[in-house]
PDB file of C-alpha atoms and ligand atoms in Angstrom:
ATOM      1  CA  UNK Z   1      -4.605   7.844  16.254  1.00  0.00           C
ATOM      2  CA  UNK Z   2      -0.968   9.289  14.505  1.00  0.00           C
ATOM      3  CA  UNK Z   3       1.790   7.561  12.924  1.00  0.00           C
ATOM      4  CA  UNK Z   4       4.497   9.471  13.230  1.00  0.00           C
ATOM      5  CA  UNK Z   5       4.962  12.012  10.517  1.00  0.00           C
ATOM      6  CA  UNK Z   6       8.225  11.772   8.742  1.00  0.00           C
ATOM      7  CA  UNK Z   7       8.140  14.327   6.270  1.00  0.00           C
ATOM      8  CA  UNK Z   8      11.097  12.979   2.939  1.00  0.00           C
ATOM      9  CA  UNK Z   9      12.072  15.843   1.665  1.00  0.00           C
ATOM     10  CA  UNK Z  10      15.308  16.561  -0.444  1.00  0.00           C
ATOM     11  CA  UNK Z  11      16.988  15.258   2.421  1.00  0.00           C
ATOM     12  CA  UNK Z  12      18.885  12.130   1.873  1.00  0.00           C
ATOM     13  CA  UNK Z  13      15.799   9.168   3.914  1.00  0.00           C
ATOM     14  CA  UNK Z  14      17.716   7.429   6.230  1.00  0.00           C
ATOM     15  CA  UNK Z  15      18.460   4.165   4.852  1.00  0.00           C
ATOM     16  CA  UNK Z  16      16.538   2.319   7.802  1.00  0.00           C
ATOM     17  CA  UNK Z  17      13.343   4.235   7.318  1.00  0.00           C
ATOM     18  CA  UNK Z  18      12.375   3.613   3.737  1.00  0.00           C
ATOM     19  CA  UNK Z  19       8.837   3.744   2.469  1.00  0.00           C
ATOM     20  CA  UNK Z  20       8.194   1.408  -0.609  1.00  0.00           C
ATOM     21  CA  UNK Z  21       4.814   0.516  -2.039  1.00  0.00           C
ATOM     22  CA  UNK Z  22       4.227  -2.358  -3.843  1.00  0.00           C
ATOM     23  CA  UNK Z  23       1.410  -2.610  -6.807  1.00  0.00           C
ATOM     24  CA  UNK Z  24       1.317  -6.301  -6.122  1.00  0.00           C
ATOM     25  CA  UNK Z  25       0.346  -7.422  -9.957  1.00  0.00           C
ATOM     26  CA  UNK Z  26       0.567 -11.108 -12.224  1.00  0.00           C
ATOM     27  CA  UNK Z  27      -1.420 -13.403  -9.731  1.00  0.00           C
ATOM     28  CA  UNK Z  28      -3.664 -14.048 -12.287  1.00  0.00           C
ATOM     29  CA  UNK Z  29      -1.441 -14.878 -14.362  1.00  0.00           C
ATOM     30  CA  UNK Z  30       0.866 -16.775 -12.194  1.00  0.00           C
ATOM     31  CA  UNK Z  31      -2.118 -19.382 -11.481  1.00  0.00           C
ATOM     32  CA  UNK Z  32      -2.835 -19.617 -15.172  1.00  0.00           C
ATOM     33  CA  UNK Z  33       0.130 -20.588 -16.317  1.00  0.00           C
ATOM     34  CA  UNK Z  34      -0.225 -23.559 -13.989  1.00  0.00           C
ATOM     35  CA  UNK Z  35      -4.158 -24.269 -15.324  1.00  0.00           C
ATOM     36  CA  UNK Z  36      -5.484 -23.186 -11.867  1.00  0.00           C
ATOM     37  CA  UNK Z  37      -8.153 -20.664 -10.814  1.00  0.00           C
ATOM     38  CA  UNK Z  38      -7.293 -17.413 -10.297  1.00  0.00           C
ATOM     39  CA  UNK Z  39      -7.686 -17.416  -6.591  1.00  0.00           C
ATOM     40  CA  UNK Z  40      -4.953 -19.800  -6.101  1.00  0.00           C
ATOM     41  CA  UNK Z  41      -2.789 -17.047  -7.077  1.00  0.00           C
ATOM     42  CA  UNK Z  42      -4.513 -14.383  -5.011  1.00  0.00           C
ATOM     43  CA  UNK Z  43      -3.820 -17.213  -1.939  1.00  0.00           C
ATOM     44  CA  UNK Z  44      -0.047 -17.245  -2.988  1.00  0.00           C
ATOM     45  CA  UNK Z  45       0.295 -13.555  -3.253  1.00  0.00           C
ATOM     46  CA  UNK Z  46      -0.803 -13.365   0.523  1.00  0.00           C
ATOM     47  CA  UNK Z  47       1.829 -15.782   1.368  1.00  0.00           C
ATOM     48  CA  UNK Z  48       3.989 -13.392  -0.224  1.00  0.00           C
ATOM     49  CA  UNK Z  49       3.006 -10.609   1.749  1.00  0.00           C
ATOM     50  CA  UNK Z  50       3.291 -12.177   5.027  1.00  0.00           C
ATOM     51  CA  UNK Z  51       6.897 -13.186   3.735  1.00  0.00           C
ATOM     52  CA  UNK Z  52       7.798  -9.331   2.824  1.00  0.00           C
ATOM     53  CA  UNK Z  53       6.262  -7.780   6.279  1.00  0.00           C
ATOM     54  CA  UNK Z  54       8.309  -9.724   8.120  1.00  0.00           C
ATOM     55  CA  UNK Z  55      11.549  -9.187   6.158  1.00  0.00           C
ATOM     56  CA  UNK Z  56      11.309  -5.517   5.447  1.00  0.00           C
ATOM     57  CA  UNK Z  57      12.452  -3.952   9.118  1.00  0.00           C
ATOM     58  CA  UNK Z  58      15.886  -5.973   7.967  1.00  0.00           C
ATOM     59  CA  UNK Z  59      15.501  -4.424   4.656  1.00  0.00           C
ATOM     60  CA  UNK Z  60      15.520  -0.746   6.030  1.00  0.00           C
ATOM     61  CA  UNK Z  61      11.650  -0.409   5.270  1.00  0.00           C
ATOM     62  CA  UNK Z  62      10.012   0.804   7.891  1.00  0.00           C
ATOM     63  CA  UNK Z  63       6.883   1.502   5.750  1.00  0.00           C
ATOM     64  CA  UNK Z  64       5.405  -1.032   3.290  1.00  0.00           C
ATOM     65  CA  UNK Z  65       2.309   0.224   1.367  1.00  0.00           C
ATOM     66  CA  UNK Z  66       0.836  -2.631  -0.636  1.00  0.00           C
ATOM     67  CA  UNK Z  67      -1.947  -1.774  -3.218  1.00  0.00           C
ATOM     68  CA  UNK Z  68      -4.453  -4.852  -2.684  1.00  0.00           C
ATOM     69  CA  UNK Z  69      -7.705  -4.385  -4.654  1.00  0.00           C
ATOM     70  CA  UNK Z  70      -8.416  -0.788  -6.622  1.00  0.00           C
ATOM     71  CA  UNK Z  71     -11.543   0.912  -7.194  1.00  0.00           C
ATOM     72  CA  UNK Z  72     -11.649  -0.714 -10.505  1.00  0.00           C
ATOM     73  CA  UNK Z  73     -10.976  -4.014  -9.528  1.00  0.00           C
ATOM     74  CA  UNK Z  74     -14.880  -4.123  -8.846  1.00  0.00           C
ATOM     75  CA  UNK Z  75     -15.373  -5.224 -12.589  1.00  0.00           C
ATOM     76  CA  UNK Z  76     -13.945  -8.446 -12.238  1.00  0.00           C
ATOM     77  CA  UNK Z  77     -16.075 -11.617 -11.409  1.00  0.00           C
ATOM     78  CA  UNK Z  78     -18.306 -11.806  -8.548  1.00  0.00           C
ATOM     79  CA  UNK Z  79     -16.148 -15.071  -7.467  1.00  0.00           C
ATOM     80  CA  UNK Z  80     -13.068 -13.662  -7.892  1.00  0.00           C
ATOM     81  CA  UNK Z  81     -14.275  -9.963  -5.818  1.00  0.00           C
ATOM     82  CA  UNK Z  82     -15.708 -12.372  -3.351  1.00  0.00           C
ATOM     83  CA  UNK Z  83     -12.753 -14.957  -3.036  1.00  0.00           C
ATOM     84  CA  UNK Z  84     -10.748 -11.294  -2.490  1.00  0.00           C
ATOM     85  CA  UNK Z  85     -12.471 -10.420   0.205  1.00  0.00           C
ATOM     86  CA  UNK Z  86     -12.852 -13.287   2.217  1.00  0.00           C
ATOM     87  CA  UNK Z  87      -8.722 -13.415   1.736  1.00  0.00           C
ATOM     88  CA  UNK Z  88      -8.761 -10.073   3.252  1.00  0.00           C
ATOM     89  CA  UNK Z  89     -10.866 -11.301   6.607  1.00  0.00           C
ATOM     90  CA  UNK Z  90      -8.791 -14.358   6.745  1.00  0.00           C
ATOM     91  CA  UNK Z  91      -5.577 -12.421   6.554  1.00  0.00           C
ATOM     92  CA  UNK Z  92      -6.821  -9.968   9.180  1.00  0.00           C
ATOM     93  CA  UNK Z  93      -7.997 -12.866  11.577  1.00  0.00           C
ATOM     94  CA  UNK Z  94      -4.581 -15.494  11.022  1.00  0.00           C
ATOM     95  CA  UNK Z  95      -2.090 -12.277  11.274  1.00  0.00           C
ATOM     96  CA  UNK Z  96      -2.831  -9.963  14.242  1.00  0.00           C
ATOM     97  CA  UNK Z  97      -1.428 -11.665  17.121  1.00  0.00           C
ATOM     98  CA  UNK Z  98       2.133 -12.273  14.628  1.00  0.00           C
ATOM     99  CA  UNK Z  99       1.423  -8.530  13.543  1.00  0.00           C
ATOM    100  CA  UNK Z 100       1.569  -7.839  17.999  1.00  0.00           C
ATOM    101  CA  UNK Z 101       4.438  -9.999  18.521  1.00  0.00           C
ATOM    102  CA  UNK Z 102       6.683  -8.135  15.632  1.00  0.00           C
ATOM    103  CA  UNK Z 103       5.709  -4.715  16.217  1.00  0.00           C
ATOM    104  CA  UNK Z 104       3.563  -4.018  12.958  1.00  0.00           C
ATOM    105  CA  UNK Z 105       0.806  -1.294  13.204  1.00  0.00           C
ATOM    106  CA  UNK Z 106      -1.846  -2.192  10.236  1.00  0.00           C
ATOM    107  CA  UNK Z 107      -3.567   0.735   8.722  1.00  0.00           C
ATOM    108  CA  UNK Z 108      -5.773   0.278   5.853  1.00  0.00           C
ATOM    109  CA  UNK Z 109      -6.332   3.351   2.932  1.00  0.00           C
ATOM    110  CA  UNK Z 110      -8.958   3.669   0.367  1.00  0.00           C
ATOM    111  CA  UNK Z 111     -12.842   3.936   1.014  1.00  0.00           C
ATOM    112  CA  UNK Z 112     -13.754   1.816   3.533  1.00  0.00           C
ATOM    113  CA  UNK Z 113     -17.641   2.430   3.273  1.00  0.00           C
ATOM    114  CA  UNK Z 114     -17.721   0.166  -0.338  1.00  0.00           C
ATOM    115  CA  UNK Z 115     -16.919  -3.058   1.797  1.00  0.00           C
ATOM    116  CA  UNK Z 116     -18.887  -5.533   3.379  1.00  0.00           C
ATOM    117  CA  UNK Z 117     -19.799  -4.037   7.209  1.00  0.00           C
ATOM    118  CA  UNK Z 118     -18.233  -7.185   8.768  1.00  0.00           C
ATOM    119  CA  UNK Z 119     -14.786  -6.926   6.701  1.00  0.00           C
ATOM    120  CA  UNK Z 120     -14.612  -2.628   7.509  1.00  0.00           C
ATOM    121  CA  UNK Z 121     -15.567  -3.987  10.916  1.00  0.00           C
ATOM    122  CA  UNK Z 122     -12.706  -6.402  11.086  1.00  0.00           C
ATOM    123  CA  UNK Z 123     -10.159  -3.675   9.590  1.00  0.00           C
ATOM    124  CA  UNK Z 124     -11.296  -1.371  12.357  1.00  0.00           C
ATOM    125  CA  UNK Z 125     -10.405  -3.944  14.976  1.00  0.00           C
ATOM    126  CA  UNK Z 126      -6.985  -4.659  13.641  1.00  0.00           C
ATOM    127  CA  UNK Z 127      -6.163  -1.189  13.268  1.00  0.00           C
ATOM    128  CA  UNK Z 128      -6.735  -0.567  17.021  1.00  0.00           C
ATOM    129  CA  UNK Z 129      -5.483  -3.898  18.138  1.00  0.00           C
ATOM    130  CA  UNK Z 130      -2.051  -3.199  16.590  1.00  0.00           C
ATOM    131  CA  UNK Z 131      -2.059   0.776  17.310  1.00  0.00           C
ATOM    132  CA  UNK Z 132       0.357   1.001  19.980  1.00  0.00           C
ATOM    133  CA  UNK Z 133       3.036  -0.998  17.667  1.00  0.00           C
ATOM    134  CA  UNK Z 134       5.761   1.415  16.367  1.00  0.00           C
ATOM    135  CA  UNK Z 135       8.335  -0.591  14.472  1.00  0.00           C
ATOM    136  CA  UNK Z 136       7.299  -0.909  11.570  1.00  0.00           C
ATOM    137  CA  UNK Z 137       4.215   0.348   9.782  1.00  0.00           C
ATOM    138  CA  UNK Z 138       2.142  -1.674   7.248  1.00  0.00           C
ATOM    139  CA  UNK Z 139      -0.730   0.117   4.820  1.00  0.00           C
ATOM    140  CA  UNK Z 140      -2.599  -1.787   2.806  1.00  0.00           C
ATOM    141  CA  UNK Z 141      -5.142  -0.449   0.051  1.00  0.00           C
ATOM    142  CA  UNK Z 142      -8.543  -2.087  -0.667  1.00  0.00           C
ATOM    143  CA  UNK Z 143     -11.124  -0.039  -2.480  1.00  0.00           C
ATOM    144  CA  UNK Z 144      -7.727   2.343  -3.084  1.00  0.00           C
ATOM    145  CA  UNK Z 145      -8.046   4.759  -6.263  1.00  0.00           C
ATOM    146  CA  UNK Z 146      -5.817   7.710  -6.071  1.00  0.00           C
ATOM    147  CA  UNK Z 147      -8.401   9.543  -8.062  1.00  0.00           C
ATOM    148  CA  UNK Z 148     -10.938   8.672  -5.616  1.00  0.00           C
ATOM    149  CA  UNK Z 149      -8.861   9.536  -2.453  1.00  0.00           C
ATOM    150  CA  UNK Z 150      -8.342  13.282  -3.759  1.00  0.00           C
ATOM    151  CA  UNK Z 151     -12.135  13.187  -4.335  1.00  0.00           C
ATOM    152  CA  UNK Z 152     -12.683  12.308  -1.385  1.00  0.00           C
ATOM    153  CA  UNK Z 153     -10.229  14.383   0.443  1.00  0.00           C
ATOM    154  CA  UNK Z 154     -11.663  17.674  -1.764  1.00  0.00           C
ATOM    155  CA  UNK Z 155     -15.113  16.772  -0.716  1.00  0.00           C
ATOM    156  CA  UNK Z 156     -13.842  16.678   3.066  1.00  0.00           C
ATOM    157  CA  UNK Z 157     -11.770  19.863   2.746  1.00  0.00           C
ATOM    158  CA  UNK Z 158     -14.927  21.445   1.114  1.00  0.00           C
ATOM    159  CA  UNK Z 159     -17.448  20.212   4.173  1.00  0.00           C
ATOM    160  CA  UNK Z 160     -15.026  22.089   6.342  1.00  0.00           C
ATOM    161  CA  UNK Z 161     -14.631  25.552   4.593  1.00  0.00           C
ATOM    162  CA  UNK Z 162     -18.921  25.452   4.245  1.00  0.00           C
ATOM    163  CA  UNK Z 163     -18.583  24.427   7.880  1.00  0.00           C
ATOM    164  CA  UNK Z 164     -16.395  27.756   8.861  1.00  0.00           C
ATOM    165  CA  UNK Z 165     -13.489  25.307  10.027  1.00  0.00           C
ATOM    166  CA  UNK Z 166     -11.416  25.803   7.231  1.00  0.00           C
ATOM    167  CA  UNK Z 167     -10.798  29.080   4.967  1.00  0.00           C
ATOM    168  CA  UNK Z 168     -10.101  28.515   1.229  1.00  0.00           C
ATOM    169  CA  UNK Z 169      -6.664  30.595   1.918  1.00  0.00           C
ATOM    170  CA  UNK Z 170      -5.276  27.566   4.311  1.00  0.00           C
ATOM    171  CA  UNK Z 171      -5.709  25.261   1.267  1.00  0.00           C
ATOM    172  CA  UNK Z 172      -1.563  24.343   0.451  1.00  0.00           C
ATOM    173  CA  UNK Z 173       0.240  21.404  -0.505  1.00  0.00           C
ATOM    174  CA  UNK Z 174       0.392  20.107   3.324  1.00  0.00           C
ATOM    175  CA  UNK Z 175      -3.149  20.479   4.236  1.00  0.00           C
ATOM    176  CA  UNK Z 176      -4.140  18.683   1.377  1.00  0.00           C
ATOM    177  CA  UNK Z 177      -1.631  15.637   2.021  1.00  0.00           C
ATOM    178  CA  UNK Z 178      -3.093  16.006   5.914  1.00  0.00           C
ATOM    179  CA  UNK Z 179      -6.370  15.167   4.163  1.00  0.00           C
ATOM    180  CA  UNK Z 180      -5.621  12.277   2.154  1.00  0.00           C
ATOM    181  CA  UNK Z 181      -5.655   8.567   3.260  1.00  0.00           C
ATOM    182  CA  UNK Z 182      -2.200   8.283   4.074  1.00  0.00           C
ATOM    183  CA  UNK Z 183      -1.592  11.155   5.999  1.00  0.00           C
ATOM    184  CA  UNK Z 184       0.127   9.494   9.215  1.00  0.00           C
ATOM    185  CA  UNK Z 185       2.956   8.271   6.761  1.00  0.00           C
ATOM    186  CA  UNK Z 186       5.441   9.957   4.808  1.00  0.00           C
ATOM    187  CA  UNK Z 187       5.653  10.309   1.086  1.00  0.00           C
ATOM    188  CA  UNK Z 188       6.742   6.826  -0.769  1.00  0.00           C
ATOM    189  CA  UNK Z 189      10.487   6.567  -1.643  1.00  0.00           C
ATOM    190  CA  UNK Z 190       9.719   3.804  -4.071  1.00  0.00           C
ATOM    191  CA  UNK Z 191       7.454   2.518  -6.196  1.00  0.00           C
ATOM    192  CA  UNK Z 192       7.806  -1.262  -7.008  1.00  0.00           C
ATOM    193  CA  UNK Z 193       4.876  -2.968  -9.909  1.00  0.00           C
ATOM    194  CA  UNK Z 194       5.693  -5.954 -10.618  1.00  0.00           C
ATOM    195  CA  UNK Z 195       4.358  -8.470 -13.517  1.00  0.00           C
ATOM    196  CA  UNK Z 196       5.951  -6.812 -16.310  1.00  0.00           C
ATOM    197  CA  UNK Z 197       3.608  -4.161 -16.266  1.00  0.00           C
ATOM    198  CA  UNK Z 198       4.710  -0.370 -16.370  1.00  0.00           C
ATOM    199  CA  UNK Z 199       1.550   1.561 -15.512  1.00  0.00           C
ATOM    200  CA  UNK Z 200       0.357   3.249 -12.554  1.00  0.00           C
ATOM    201  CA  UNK Z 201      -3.092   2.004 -12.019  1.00  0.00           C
ATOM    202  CA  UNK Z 202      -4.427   5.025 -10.062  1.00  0.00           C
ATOM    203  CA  UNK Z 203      -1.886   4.093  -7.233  1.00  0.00           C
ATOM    204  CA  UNK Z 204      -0.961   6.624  -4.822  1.00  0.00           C
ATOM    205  CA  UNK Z 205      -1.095   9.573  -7.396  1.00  0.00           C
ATOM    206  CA  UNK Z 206      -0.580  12.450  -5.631  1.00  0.00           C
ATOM    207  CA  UNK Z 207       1.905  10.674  -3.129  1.00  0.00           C
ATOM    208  CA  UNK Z 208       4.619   9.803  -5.720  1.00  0.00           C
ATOM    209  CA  UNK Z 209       5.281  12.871  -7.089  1.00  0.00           C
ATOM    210  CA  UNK Z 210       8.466  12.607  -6.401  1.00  0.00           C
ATOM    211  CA  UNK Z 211       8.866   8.311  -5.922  1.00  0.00           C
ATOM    212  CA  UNK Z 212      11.395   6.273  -7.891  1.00  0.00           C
ATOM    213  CA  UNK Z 213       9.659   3.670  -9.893  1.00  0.00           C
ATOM    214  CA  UNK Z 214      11.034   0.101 -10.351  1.00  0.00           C
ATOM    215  CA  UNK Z 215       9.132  -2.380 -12.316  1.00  0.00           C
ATOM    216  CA  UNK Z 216      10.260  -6.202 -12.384  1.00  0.00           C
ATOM    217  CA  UNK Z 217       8.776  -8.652 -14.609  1.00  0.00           C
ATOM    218  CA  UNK Z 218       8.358 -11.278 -11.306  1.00  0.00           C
ATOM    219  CA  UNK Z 219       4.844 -11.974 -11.227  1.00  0.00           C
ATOM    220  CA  UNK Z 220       4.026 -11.409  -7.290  1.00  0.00           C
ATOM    221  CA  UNK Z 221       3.337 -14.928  -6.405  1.00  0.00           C
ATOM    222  CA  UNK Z 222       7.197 -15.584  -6.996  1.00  0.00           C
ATOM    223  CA  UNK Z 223       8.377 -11.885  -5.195  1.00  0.00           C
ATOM    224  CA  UNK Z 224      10.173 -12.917  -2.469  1.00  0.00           C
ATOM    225  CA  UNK Z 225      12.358 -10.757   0.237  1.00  0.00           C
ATOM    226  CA  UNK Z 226      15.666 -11.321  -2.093  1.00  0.00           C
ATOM    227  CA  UNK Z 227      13.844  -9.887  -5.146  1.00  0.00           C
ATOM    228  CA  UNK Z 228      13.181  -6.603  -2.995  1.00  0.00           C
ATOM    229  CA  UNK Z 229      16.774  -6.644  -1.759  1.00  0.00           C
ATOM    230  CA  UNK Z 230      18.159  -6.500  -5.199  1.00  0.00           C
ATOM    231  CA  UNK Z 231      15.300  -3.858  -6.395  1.00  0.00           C
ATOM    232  CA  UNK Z 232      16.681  -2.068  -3.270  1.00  0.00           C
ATOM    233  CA  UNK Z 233      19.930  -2.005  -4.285  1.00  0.00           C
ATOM    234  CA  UNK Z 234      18.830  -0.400  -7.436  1.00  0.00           C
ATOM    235  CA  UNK Z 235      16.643   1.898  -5.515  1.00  0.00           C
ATOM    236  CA  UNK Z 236      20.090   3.000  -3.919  1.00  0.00           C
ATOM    237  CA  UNK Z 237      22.264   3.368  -6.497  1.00  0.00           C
ATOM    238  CA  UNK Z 238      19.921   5.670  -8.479  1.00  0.00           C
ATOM    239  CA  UNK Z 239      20.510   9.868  -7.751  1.00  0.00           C
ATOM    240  CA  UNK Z 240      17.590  11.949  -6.781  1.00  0.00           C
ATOM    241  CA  UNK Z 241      17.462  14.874  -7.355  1.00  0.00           C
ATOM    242  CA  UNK Z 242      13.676  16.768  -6.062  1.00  0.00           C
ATOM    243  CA  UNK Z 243      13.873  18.888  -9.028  1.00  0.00           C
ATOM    244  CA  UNK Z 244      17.927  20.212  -7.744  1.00  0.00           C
ATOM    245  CA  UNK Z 245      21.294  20.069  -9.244  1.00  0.00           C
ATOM    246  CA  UNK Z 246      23.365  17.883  -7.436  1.00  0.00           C
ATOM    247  CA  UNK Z 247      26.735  19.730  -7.316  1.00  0.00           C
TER     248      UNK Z 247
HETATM  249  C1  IPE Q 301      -3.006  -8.536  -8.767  1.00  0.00           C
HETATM  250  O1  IPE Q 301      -3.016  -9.630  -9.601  1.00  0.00           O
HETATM  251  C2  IPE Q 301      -3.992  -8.652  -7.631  1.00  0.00           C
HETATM  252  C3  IPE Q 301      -5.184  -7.805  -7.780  1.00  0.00           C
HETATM  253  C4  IPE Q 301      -5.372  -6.876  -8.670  1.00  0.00           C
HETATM  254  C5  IPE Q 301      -6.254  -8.032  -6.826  1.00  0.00           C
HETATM  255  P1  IPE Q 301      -4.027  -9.727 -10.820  1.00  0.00           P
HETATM  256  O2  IPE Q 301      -5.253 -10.428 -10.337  1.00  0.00           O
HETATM  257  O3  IPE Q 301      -4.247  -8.406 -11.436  1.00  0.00           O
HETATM  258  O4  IPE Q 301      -3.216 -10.676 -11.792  1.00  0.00           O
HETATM  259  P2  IPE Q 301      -3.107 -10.555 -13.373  1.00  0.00           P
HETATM  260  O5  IPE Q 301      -2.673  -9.149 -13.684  1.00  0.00           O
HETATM  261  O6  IPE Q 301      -4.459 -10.853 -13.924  1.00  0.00           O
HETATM  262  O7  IPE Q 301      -2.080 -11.568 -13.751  1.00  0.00           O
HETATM  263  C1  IPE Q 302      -3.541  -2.912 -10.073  1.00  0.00           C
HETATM  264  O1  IPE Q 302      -3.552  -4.101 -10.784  1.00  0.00           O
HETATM  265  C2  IPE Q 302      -4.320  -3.053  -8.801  1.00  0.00           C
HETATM  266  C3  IPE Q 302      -3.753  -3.940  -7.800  1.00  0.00           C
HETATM  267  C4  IPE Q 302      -2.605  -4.535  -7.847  1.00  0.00           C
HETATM  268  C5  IPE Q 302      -4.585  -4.130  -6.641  1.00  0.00           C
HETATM  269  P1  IPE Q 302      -4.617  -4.385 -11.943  1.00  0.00           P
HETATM  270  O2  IPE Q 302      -4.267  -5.720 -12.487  1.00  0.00           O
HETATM  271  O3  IPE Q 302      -5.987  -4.198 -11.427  1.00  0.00           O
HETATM  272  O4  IPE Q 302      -4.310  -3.213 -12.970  1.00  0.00           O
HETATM  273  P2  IPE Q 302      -4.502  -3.106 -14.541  1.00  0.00           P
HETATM  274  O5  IPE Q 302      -5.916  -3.489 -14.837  1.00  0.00           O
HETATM  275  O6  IPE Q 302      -3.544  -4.056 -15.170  1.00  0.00           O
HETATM  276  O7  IPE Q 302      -4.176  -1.682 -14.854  1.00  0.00           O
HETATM  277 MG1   MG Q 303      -3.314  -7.380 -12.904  1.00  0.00          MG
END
């Protein structure tokens, strides 16, 4: 199973192929300011979602990584992990056959073998329902630390070497991308966080080395396909420069 590989280099991306990843942050907060549970704003967020992956092929994304629940987000409440999860399976179940019908291939990243077996179950199925779908590709993280996904990666590429299938001198930049989670995509373009908050959260570490960052202070239950146009046209007007002199 291969996505295409579309390696972004210094090359300018062509404006139709963009990938952006979204740390999708403030539902929390967007419920509490309206006195309701948490959850309510996890439901809107997914709303949101469904909104953005249908917009972004007219946006010029043709990737959308969305970080959805981190490795640390296991310290929050047992209701709240819980009410997550079950969002997940409902997502999965109420979105394949529009997923089909607009061409989305779903892939999910981060460690799979944390979940309940019926949720990895039900990302396994969607992932090879919607695997013949080209037009626009859709990652989403749950479980997803960056820190973990090199860990695991290392521990993979170190299996191999003790297995004789690898030799430590093959170790480069590319073989260790071809190990990590999101190796049938290319590189992100953009970075989007939104809530007001400008950290990284152990997002996609090694994959934005070289990523423009945009954070808005929308809280994601209010992002909608006009807020990523205009961060877009940001995203565009910015020069970048790989490290180069632009002459
Ligand atoms: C982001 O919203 C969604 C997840 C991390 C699952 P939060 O739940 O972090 O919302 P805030 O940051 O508390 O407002
Ligand atoms: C990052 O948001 C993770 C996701 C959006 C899934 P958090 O709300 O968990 O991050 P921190 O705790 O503010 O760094
Ligand atoms: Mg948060």
């Amino acid at each position: 199973m291969t996505f295409d590989r579309v390696p972004h280099g210094p090359e300018p991306v062509p404006a139709t192929d963009l990938h952006v990843a979204v740390i999708m942050d403030g539902n929390g907060r967007w419920a509490a300011n309206r006195g309701w549970p948490r959850l309510v704003g996890h439901r809107k967020g997914a709303e949101r979602v469904r909104e953005l992956a249908s917009a972004c092929p007219s946006l010029g994304i043709r990737y959308l990584t969305l970080y959805a629940f981190s490795t640390e987000n296991w310290k929050r409440s047992t209701e709240e992990v819980l009410g997550l999860m079950s969002l997940f399976a409902r997502y999965i179940k109420r979105e394949a056959g529009r997923m089909n019908r607009e061409g989305v291939r779903l892939r999910f990243i981060g460690d799979r073998s944390r979940l309940d077996p019926k949720l990895s179950a039900l990302c396994d199925w969607v992932e090879a329902e919607t695997a013949h779908n080209t037009r626009f590709f859709l990652q989403v993280a749950i479980n997803y630390g960056g820190r973990d996904e090199i860990a695991r990666a290392t521990r993979a590429m170190a299996q191999d070497v003790a297995d004789g299938t690898l030799a430590p001198e093959e170790v480069c930049e590319a073989l260790i991308g071809r190990y990590l989670d999101t190796s049938f995509v290319p590189d992100p373009d953009l970075v989007v966080r939104t809530s007001g908050e400008t950290r990284v959260s152990n997002f996609l570490l090694w994959q934005a080395a070289y990523s423009e960052y945009v954070f808005t202070p929308v809280l994601w239950p209010d992002f909608t396909p006009e807020t990523m146009r205009q961060i877009l046209d940001a995203f565009h007007a910015r020069e970048r420069r790989f490290g180069g002199v632009v002459t």
